[in-house]
Coordinates of C-alpha atoms in Angstrom, one line a residue:
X1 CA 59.8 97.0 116.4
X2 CA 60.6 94.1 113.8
X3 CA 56.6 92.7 112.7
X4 CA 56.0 89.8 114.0
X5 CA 53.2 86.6 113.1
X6 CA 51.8 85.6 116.7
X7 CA 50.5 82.0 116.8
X8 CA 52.9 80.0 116.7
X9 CA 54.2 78.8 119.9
X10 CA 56.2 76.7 121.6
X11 CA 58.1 75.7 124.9
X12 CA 61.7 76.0 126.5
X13 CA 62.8 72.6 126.9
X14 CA 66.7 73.0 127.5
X15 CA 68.8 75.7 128.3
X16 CA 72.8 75.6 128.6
X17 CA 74.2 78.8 128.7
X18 CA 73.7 80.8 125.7
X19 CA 71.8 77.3 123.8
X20 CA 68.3 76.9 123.9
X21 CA 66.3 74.1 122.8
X22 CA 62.7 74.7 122.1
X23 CA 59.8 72.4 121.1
X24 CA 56.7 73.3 118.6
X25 CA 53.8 71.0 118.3
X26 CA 52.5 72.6 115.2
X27 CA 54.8 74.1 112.8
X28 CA 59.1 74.1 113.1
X29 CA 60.7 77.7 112.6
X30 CA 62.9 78.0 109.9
X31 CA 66.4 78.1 110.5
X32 CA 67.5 82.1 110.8
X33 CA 64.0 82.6 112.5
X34 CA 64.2 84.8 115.2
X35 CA 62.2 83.4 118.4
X36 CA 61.1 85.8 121.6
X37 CA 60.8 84.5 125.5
X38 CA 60.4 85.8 128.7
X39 CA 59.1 89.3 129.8
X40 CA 57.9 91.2 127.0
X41 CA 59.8 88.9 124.9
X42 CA 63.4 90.5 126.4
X43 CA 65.3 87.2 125.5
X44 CA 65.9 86.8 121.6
X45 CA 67.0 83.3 120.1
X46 CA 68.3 82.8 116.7
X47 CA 67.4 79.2 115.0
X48 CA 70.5 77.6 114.1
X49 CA 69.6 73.6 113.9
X50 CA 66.0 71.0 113.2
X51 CA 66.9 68.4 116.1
X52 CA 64.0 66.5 115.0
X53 CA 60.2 67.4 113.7
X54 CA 59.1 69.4 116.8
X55 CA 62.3 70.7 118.3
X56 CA 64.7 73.4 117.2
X57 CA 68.0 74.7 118.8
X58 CA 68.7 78.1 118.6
X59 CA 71.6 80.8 119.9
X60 CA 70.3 83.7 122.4
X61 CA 71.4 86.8 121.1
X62 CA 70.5 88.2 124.5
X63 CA 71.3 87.1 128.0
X64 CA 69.3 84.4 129.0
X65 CA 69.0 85.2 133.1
X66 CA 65.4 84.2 134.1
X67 CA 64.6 81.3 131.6
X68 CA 63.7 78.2 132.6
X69 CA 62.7 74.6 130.9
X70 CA 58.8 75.3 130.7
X71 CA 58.3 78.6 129.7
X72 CA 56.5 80.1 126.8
X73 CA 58.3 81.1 123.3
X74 CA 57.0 82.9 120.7
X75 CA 58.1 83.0 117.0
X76 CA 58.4 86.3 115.2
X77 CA 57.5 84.8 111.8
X78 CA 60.7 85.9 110.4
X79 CA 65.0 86.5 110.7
X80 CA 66.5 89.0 112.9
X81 CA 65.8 92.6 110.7
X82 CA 67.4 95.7 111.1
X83 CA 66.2 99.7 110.1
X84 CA 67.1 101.2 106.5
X85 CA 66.9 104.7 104.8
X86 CA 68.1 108.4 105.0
X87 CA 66.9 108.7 109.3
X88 CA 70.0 106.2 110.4
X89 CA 72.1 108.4 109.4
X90 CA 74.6 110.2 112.0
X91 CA 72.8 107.6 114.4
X92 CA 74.1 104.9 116.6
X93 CA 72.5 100.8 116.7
X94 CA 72.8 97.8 118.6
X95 CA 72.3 94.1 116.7
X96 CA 68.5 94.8 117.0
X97 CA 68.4 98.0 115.2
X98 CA 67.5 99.6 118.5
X99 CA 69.2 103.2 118.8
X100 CA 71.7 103.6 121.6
X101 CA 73.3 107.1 121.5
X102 CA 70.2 108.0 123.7
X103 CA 67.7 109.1 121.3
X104 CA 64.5 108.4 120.3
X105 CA 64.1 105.8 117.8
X106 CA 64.6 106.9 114.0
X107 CA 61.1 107.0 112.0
X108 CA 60.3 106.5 108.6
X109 CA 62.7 103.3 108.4
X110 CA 62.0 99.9 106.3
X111 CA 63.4 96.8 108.1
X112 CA 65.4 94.4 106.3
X113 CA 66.9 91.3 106.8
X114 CA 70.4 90.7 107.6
X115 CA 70.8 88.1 105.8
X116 CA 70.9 88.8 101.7
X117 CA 73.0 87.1 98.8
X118 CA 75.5 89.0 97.5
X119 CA 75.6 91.0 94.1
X120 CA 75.6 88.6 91.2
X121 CA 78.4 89.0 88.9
X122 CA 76.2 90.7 86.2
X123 CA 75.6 93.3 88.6
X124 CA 79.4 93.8 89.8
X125 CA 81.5 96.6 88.0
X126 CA 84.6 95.5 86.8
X127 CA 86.5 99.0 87.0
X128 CA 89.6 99.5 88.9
X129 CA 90.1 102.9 90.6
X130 CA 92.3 104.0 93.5
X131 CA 91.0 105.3 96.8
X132 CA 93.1 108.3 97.9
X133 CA 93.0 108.3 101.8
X134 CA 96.0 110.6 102.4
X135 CA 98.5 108.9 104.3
X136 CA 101.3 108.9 102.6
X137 CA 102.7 105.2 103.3
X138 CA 99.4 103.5 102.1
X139 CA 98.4 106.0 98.9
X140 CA 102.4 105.3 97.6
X141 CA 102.9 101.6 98.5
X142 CA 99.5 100.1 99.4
X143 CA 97.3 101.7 97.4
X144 CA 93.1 100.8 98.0
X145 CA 90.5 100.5 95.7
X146 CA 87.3 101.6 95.5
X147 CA 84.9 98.9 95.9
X148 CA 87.7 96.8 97.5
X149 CA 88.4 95.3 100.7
X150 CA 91.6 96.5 102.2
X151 CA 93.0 94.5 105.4
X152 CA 94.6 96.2 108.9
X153 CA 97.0 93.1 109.9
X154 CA 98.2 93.4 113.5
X155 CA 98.6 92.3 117.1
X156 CA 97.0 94.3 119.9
X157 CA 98.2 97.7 120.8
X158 CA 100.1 98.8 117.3
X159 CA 97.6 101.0 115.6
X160 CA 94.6 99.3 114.0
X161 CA 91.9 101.6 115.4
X162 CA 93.8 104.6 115.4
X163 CA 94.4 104.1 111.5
X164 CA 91.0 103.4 111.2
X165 CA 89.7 106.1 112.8
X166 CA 92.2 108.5 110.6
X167 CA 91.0 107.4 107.3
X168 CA 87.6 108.2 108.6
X169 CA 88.8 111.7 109.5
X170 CA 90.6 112.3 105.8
X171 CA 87.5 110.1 104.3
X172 CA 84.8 112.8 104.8
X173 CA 86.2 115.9 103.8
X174 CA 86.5 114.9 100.1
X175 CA 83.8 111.8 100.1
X176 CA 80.2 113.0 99.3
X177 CA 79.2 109.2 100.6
X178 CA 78.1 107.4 104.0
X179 CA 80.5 106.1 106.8
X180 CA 79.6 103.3 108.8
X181 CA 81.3 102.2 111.3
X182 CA 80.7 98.5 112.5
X183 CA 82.5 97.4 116.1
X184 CA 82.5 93.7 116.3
X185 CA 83.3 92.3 119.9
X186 CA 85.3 96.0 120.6
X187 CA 85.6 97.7 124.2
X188 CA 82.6 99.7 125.0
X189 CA 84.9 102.8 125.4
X190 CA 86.0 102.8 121.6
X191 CA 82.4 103.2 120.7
X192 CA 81.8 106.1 122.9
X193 CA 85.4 108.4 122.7
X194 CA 84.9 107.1 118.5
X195 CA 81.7 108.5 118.8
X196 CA 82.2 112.1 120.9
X197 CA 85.1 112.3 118.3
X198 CA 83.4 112.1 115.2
X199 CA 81.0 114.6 116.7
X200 CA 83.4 117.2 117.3
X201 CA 85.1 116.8 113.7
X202 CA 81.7 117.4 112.7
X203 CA 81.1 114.5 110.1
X204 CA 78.8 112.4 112.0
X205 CA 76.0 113.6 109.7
X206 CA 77.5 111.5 107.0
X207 CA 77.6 108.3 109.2
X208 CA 76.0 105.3 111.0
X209 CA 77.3 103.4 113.7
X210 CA 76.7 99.6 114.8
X211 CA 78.0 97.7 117.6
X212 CA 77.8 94.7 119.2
X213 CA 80.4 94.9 122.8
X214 CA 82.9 93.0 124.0
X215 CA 80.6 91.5 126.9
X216 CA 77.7 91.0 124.9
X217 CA 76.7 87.1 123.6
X218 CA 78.6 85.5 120.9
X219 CA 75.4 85.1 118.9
X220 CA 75.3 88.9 118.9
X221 CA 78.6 89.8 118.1
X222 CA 78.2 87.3 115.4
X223 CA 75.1 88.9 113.4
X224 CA 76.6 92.6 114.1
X225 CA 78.6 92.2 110.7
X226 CA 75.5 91.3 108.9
X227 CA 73.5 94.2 110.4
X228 CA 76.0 97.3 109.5
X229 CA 76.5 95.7 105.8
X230 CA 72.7 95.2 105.3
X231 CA 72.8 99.0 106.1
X232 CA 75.1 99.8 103.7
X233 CA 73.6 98.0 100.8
X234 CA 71.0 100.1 101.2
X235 CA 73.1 103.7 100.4
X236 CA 74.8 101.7 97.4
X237 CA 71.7 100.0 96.2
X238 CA 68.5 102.6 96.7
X239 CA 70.4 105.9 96.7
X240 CA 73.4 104.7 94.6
X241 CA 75.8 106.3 96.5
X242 CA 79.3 105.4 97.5
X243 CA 79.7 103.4 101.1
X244 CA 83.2 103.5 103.4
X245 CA 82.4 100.3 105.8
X246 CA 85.0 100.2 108.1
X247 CA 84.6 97.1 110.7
X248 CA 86.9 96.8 113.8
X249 CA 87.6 93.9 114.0
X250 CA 86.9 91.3 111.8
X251 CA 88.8 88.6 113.8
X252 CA 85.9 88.9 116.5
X253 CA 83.2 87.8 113.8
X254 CA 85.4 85.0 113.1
X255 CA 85.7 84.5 117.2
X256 CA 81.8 85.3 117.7
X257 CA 81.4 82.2 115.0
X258 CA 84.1 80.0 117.2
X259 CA 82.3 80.3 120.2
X260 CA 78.6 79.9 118.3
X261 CA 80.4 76.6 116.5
X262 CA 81.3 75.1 119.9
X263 CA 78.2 75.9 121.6
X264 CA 76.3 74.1 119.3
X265 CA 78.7 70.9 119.6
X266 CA 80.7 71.2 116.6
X267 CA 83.8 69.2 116.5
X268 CA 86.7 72.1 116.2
X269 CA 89.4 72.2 113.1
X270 CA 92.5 73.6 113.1
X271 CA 93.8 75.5 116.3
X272 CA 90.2 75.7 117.7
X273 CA 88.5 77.2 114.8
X274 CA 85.0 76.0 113.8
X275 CA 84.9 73.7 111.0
X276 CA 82.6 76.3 108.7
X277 CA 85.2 79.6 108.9
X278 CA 85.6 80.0 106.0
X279 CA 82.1 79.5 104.4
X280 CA 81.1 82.1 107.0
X281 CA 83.6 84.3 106.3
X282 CA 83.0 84.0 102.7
X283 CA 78.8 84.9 103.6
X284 CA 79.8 88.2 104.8
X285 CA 83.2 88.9 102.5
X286 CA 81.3 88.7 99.3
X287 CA 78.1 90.6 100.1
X288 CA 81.1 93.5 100.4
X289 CA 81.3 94.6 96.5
X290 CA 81.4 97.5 93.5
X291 CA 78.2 97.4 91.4
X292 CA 77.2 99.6 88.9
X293 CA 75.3 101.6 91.2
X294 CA 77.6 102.4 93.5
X295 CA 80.6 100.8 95.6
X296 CA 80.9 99.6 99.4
X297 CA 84.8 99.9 100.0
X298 CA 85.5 98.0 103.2
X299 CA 88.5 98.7 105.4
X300 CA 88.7 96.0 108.1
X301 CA 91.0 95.5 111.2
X302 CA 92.3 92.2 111.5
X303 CA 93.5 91.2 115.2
X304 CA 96.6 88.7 114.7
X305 CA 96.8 86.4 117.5
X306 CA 100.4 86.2 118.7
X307 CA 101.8 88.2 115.4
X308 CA 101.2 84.8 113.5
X309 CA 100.4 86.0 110.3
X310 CA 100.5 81.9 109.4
X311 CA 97.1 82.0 111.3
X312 CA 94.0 80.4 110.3
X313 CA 91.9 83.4 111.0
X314 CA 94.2 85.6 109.4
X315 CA 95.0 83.6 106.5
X316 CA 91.5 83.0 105.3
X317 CA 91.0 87.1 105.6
X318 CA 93.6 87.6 103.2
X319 CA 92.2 85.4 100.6
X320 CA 89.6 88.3 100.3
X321 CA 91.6 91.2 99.9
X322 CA 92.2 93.5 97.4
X323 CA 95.1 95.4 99.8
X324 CA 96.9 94.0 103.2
X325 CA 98.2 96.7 105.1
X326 CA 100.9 95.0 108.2
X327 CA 101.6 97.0 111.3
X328 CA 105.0 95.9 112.6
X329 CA 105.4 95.8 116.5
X330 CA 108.9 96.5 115.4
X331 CA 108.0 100.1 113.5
X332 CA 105.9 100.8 116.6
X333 CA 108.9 100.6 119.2
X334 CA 110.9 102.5 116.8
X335 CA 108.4 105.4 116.8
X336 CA 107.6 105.3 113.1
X337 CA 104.3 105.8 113.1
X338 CA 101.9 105.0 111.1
X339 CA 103.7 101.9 111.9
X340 CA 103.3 99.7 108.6
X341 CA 105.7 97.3 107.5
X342 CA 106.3 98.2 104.1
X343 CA 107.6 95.1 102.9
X344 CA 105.2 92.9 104.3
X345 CA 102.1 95.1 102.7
X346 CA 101.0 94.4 99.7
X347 CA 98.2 95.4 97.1
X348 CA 96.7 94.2 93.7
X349 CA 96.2 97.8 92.9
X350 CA 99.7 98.6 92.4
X351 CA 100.0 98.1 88.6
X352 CA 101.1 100.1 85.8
X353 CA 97.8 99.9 84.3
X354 CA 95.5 101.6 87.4
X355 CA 98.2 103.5 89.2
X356 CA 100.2 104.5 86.3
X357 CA 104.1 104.2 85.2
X358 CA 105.6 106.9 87.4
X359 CA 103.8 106.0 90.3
X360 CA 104.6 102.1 89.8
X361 CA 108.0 102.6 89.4
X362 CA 108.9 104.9 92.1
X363 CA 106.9 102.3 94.1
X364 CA 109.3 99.7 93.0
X365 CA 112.3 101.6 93.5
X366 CA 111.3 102.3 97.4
X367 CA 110.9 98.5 97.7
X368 CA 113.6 98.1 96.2
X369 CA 115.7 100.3 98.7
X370 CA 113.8 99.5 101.6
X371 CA 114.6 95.8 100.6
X372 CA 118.6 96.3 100.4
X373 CA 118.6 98.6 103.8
X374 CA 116.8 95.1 105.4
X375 CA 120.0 93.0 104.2
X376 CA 122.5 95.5 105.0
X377 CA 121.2 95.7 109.0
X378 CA 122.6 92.5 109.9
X379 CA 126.3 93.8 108.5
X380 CA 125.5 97.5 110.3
X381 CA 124.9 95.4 113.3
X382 CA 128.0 93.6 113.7
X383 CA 131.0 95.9 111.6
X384 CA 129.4 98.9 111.7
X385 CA 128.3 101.2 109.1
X386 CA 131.9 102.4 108.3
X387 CA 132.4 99.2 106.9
X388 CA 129.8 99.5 104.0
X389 CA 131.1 100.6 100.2
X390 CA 130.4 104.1 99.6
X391 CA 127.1 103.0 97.4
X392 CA 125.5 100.6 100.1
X393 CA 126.2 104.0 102.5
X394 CA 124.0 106.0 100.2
X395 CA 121.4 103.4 100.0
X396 CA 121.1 103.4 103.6
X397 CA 120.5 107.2 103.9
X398 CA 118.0 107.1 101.6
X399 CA 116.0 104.2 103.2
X400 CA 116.6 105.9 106.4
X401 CA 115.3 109.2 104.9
X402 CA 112.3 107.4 102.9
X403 CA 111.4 105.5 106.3
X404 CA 111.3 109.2 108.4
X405 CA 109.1 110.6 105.3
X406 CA 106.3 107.8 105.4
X407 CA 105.6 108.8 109.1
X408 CA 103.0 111.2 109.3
X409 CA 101.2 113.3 112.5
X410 CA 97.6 111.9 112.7
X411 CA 94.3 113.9 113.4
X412 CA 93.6 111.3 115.8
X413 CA 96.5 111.5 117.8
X414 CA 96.7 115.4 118.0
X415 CA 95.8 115.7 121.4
X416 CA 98.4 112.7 122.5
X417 CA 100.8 113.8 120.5
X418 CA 100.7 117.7 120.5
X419 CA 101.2 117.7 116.9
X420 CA 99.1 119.2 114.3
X421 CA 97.6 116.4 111.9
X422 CA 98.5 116.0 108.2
X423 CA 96.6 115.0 105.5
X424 CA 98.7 115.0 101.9
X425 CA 97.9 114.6 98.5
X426 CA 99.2 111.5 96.0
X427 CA 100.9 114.1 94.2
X428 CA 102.9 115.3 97.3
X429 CA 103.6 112.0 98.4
X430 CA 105.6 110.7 95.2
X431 CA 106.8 114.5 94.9
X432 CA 108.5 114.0 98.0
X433 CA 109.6 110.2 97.7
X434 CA 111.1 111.2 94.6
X435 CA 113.1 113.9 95.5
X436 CA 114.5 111.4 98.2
X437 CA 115.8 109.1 95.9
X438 CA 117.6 111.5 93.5
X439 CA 119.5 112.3 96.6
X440 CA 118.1 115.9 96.8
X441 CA 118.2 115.4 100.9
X442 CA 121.5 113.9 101.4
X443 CA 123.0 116.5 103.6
X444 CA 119.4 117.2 105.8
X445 CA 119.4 115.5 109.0
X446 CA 116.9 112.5 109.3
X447 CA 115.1 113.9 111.9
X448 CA 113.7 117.1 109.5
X449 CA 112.1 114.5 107.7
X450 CA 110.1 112.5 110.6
X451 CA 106.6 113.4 111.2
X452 CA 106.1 115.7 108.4
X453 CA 103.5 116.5 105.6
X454 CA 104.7 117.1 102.3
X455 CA 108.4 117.0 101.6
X456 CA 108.4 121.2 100.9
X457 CA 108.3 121.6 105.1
X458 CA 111.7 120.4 105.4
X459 CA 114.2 123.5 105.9
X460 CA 117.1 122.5 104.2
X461 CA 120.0 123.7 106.3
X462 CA 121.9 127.0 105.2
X463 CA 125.2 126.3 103.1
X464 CA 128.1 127.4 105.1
X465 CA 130.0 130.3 103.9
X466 CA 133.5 129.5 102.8
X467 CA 136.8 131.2 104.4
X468 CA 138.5 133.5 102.7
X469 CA 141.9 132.6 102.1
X470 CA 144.9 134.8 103.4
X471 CA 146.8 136.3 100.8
X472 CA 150.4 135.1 100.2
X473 CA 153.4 137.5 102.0
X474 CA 154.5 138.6 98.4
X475 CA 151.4 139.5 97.0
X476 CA 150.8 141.5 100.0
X477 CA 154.2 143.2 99.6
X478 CA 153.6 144.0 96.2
X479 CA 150.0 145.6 96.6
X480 CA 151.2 147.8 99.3
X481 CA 154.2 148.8 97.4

């Protein structure tokens, strides 16, 4: 597997829990170096600290039944490494780079290092361009960018994974790049139904997959980030092609690096986090980036703890976005899925500059609405809507309308749901917000408008037919006469 430099050896002299201290008589490990004890080197530690010339302390990466103060450890010679190049693709890794989708191991790989500096800025490309994914609410309000970060805000059970795993589905059939999917600290069942799905859409050949479980060791989930993005900097450096890295979820690194921070004996900061979040944060955030050989876009899910978007963990994710997409509990219980908060979401992208005038504006004029319908609900709530002037009326039918149209039936939820999945086009999208706010849909129920594609599959109801009006007694009399 990774090559390794025998000879250098030392001995467990501590172990609590997951923390190992080890001593070396001749030469110290650097810190990162990966170090192998007990049965054919099963149990792998990760350096972390120099306690003094001959001992190190180090994170297991593996769990660390069956060691004991005493026995022998060997050091690999170099940092944990994971495989590179064209025979990953449509496979599935653990932290080690070891296949686990039950097939032999991949040949003809390099092994690199997880741990790189990012792009300097020479090498960045300063070009803005918009990533189309084909959901209506994000391509006309929260625009991406390619070679961006874009952020999934939410608490659990609102949608992160589910909109993640639809933007894979609409990413393949027009990208000619590689998908990989990093789960950081997710349930083991994700990875397998994500993977059995993506094999049955038929575009796993155009993606990797890297996981490190919910149950395995902090110092695990910890490194998983670094593996998947080492993977994709590969694609956008060698074979200058474009990456989609999509990492669920990102406030499990940030956990991972809690628990490794507090193992180690680190006083805590704020709320329990470790003291170095943010540089850690920042190690991983910034390796993400467009160069002029090709882009990594990065779409990340971002557990919230307790819907507190005021959260440390969440706060310091946002300070590397590009786009922050919010799912509202609130949108979720009303059934408007996908359930964004369009408000609340925001992106650098939308500019007259990169998304053009039309597009801006109509963008604006939908906040703008959306906005006013959010003041008037307290007034609905207590007079009624009867009570409204005729104009605040019409501004609530067209939020209520625009609200119905930025639903949209998933792929991934056909077989829940029964509905067919949409995928629609920018064009369509404006077409049909548009065509909302001039009004065009006033007399169409709301509910032709929910969990639709483009705005042309609404049937606009037939206009009744007008009585014909009974002619007068006279001129009755006079035509018979």
């Amino acid at each position: 597997m990774n090559p390794t430099t025998p000879g250098n050896r030392g001995v467990v002299v501590a172990v609590r829990g997951s923390v190992v201290d080890v001593r070396f008589e001749h030469r110290l490990p650097p810190i990162y170096s990966m170090l192998r004890a007990g049965s054919e080197g099963g149990i792998v530690i990760e350096v972390m600290a120099h306690l003094d010339a001959s001992l190190v302390r180090g994170i297991a990466l593996t769990p660390t039944q069956g060691l004991a103060r005493g026995a022998p450890v060997e050091d690999s010679g170099g940092p944990l490494r994971v495989p590179v190049g064209k025979a990953i693709i449509s496979r599935m890794f653990d932290v080690f780079g070891r296949a686990i989708d039950r097939l032999p191991a991949p040949v003809d790989v390099q092994w690199r290092t997880v741990h790189r500096n990012p792009p300097s800025l020479s090498e960045r490309s300063t070009r803005s361009e918009m990533f189309e994914t084909g959901i209506k609410a994000i391509d006309v309000l929260v625009p991406l960018e390619r070679g961006g970060k874009a952020g999934l805000f939410g608490g659990a059970g609102v949608g992160k994974t589910v909109l993640l795993t639809e933007i894979i589905h609409n990413m393949i059939g027009h990208q000619h790049g590689v998908s990989i999917f990093c789960g950081i600290g997710e349930r083991c069942r994700e990875g397998e139904e994500l993977y059995r799905d993506m094999k049955a859409a038929g575009v796993l050949p155009n993606m990797v997959m890297v996981f490190g479980q919910m149950n395995e060791p902090p110092g695990s989930r910890f490194r998983v980030g670094h593996a998947a993005l080492t993977m994709a900097e590969y694609f956008r450096d060698e074979e200058h092609r474009d990456v989609l890295l999509l990492i669920d979820n990102i406030f499990r690194f940030i956990q991972a690096g809690m628990e490794v921070s507090g193992l180690m004996g680190q006083i805590p900061s704020r709320l329990g986090y470790q003291p170095t979040m943010s540089t850690e944060l920042s190690g991983l955030e910034e390796r993400i980036a467009n160069t002029h050989a090709g882009a990594i876009t990065s779409i990340q899910a971002v557990y919230v703890p307790a819907d507190d978007l005021t959260d440390p963990a969440a706060v310091h994710v946002f300070s590397h976005l590009s786009a922050s997409i919010v799912l509202s509990r609130k949108r979720a219980s009303e059934g408007l899925y996908p359930a964004i908060d369009l408000l609340q979401s925001s992106s650098k992208m939308a500019t007259p500059g990169i998304v053009g005038a039309r597009h801006y504006q109509l963008a604006q004029e939908i906040r703008r609405t959306l906005a006013q319908y959010e003041e008037l609900k307290d007034i609905i709530a207590m007079l009624g809507l009867e009570q409204l002037s005729p104009d605040d009326r019409k501004v609530v039918a067209r939020a209520r309308r625009l609200e119905r149209f930025l639903t949209q039936p998933f792929f991934a939820t056909e077989q829940f749901s029964g509905i067919k999945g949409k995928q629609v086009s920018l064009k369509d999208s404006l077409d049909g917000c548009e065509r909302i706010l001039r009004d065009e849909f006033k007399d169409v129920p709301e509910s032709a408008l929910y969990m639709i594609g483009a705005i042309g599959e609404v049937q606009k109801p037939a206009p009744r037919p007008v009585p014909r009006q009974a002619a007068p007694p006279q001129a009755a009399a006079a035509s018979a006469a």
